[in-house]
XYZ file of N, CA and C in Angstrom:
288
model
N 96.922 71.346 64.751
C 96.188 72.243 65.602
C 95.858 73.490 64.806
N 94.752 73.815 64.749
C 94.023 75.162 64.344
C 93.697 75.879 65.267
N 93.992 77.093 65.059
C 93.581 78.267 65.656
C 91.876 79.100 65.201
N 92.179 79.381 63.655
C 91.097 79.379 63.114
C 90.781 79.108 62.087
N 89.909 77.813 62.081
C 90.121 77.604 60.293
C 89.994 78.752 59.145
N 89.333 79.234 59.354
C 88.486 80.743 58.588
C 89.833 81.477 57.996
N 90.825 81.149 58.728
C 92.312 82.238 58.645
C 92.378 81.672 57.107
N 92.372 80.229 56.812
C 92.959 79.532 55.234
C 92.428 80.491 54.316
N 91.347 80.977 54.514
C 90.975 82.023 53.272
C 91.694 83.473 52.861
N 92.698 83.368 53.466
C 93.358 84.736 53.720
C 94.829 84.885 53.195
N 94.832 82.776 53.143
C 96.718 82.391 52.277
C 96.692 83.065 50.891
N 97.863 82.381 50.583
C 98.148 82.485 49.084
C 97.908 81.178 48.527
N 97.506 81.063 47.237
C 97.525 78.967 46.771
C 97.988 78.269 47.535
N 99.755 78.907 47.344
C 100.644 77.702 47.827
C 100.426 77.045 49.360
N 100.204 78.343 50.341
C 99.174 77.955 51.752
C 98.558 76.848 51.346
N 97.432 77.350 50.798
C 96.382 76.929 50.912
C 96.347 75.188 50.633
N 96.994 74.894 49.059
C 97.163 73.530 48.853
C 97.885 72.766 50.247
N 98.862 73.685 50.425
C 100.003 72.680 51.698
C 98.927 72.287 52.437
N 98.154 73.030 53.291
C 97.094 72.886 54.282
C 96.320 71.875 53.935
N 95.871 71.657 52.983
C 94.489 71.176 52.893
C 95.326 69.746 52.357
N 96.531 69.445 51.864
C 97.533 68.429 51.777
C 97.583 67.569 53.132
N 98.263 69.089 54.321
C 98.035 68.466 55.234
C 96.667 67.649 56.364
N 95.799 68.260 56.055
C 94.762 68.172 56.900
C 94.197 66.822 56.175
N 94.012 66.556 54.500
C 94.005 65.459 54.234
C 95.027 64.159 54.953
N 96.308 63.926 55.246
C 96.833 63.170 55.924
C 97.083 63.128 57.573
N 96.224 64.153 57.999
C 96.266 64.154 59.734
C 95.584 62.528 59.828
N 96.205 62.247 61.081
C 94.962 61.225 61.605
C 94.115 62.401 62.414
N 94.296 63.144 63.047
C 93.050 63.654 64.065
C 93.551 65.747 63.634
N 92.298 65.861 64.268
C 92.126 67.273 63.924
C 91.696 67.867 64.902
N 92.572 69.195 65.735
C 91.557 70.072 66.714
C 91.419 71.404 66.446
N 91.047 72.043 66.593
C 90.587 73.499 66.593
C 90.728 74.060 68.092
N 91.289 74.829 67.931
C 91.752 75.255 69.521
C 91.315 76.671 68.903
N 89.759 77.630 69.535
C 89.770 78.630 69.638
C 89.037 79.218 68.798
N 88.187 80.177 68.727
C 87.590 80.652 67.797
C 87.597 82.106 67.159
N 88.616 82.931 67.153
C 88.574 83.868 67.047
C 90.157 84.355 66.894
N 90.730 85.163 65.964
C 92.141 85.362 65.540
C 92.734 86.854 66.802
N 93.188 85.857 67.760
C 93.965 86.653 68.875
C 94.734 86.187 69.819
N 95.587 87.069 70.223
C 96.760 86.263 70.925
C 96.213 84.933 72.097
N 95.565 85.436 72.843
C 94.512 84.367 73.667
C 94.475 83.061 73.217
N 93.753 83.033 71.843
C 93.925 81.620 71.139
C 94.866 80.707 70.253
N 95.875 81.614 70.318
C 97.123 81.204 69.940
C 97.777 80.306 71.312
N 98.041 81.435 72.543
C 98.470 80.959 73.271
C 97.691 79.341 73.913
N 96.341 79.683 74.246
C 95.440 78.496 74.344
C 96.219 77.195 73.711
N 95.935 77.373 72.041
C 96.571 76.381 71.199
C 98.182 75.868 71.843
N 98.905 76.497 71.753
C 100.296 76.144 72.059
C 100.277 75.702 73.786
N 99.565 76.041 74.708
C 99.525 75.409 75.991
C 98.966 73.917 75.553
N 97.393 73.377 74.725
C 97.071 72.321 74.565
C 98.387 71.546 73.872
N 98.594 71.531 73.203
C 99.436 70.805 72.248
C 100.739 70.625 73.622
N 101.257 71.488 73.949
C 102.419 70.898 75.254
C 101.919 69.760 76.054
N 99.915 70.172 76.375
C 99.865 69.760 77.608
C 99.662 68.084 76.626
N 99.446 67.915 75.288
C 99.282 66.555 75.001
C 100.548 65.590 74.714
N 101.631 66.584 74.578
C 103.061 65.952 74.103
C 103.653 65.196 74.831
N 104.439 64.202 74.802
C 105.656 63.460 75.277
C 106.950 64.327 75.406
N 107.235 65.376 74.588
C 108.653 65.861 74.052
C 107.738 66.842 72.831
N 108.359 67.904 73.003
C 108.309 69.204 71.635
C 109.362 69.440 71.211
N 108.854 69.293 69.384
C 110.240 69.554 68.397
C 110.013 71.297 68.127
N 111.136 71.827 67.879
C 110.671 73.134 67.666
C 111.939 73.843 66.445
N 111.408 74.433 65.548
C 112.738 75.076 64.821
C 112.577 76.529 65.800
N 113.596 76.730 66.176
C 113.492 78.121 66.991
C 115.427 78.605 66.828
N 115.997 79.659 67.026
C 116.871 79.712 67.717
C 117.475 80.498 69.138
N 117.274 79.733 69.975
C 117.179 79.494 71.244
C 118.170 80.765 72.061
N 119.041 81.246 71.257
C 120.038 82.693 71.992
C 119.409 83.471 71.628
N 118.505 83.797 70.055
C 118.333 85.288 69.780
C 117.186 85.448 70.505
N 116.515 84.254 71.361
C 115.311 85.097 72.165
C 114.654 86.401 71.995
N 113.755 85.941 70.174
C 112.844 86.188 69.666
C 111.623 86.497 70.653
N 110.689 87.258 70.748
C 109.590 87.046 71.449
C 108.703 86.624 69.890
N 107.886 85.266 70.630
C 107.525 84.520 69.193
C 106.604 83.638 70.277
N 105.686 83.356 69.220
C 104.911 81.725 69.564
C 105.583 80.833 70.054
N 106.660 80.947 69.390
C 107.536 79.512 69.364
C 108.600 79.620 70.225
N 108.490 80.866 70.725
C 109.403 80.812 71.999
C 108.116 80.708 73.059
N 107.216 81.207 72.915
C 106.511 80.966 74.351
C 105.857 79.408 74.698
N 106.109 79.089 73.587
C 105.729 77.308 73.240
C 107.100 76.463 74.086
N 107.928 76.865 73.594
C 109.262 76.545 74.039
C 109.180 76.529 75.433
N 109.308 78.086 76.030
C 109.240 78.088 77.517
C 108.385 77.244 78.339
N 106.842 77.177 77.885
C 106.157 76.366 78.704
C 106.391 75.072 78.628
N 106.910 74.436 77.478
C 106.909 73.024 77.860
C 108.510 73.102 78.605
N 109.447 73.793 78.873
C 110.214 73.707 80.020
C 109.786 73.846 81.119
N 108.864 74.458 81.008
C 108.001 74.910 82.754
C 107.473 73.775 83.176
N 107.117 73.006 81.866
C 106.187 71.899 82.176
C 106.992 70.544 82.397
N 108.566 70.859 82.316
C 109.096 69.661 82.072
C 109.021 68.548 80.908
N 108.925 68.740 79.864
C 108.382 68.269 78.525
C 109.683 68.364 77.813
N 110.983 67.552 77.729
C 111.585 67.515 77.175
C 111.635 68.396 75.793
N 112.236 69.026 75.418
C 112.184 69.802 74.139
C 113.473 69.920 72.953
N 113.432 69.675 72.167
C 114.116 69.283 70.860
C 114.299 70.520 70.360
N 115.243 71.266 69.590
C 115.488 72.454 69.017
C 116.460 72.065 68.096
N 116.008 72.827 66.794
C 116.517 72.739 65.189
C 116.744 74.121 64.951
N 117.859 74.702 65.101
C 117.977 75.466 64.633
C 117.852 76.319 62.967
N 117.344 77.083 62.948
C 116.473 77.239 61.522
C 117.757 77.617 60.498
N 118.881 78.086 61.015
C 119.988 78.497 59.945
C 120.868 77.657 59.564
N 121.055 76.688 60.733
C 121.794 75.700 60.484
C 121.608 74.482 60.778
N 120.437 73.887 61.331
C 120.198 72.591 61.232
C 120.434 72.329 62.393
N 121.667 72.665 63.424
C 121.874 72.056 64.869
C 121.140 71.775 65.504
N 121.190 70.290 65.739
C 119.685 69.730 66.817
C 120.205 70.225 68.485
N 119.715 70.556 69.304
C 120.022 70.300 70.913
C 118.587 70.441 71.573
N 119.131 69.434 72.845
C 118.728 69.001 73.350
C 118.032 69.469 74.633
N 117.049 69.630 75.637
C 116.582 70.351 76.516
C 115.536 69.784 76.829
């Protein structure tokens, strides 16, 4: 999921190769949004819940960060969307 492609011009190499690594092995590609603001961030992270089975997320879930990835988090609980959490310091998977 893209927010805005236009943003890739703004990485560093190492970005940039990963990206274009990745986007070479996607099967499918969306663009969610046209313009770099919270609006289309959030947009993006509502689509992607509303297409999931289950969301994996590295987050950690006590320090309730205000983050993407916590508001990604919350909605697919709202949404009932099973959700997976990896904690980023230590690896602990749980479950939700």
């Amino acid at each position: 999921m893209l927010v805005l492609p236009t943003l890739v011009g703004v990485w560093g190499p190492r970005s940039k190769r990963r990206m274009e690594f990745i986007l070479q092995h996607c099967s499918r590609k969306e663009v969610i949004g046209n313009e770099d603001c919270r609006e289309s961030y959030i947009k993006r992270n509502c689509y992607m819940v509303d297409q999931a089975s289950y969301l994996v997320a590295v987050y950690d879930d006590e320090r309730n960060l205000r983050s993407g990835t916590m508001q990604c988090v919350r909605y697919a609980r709202k949404k009932q969307v099973p959700v997976i959490l990896i904690h980023p310091d230590t690896a602990v998977i749980n479950y939700s």
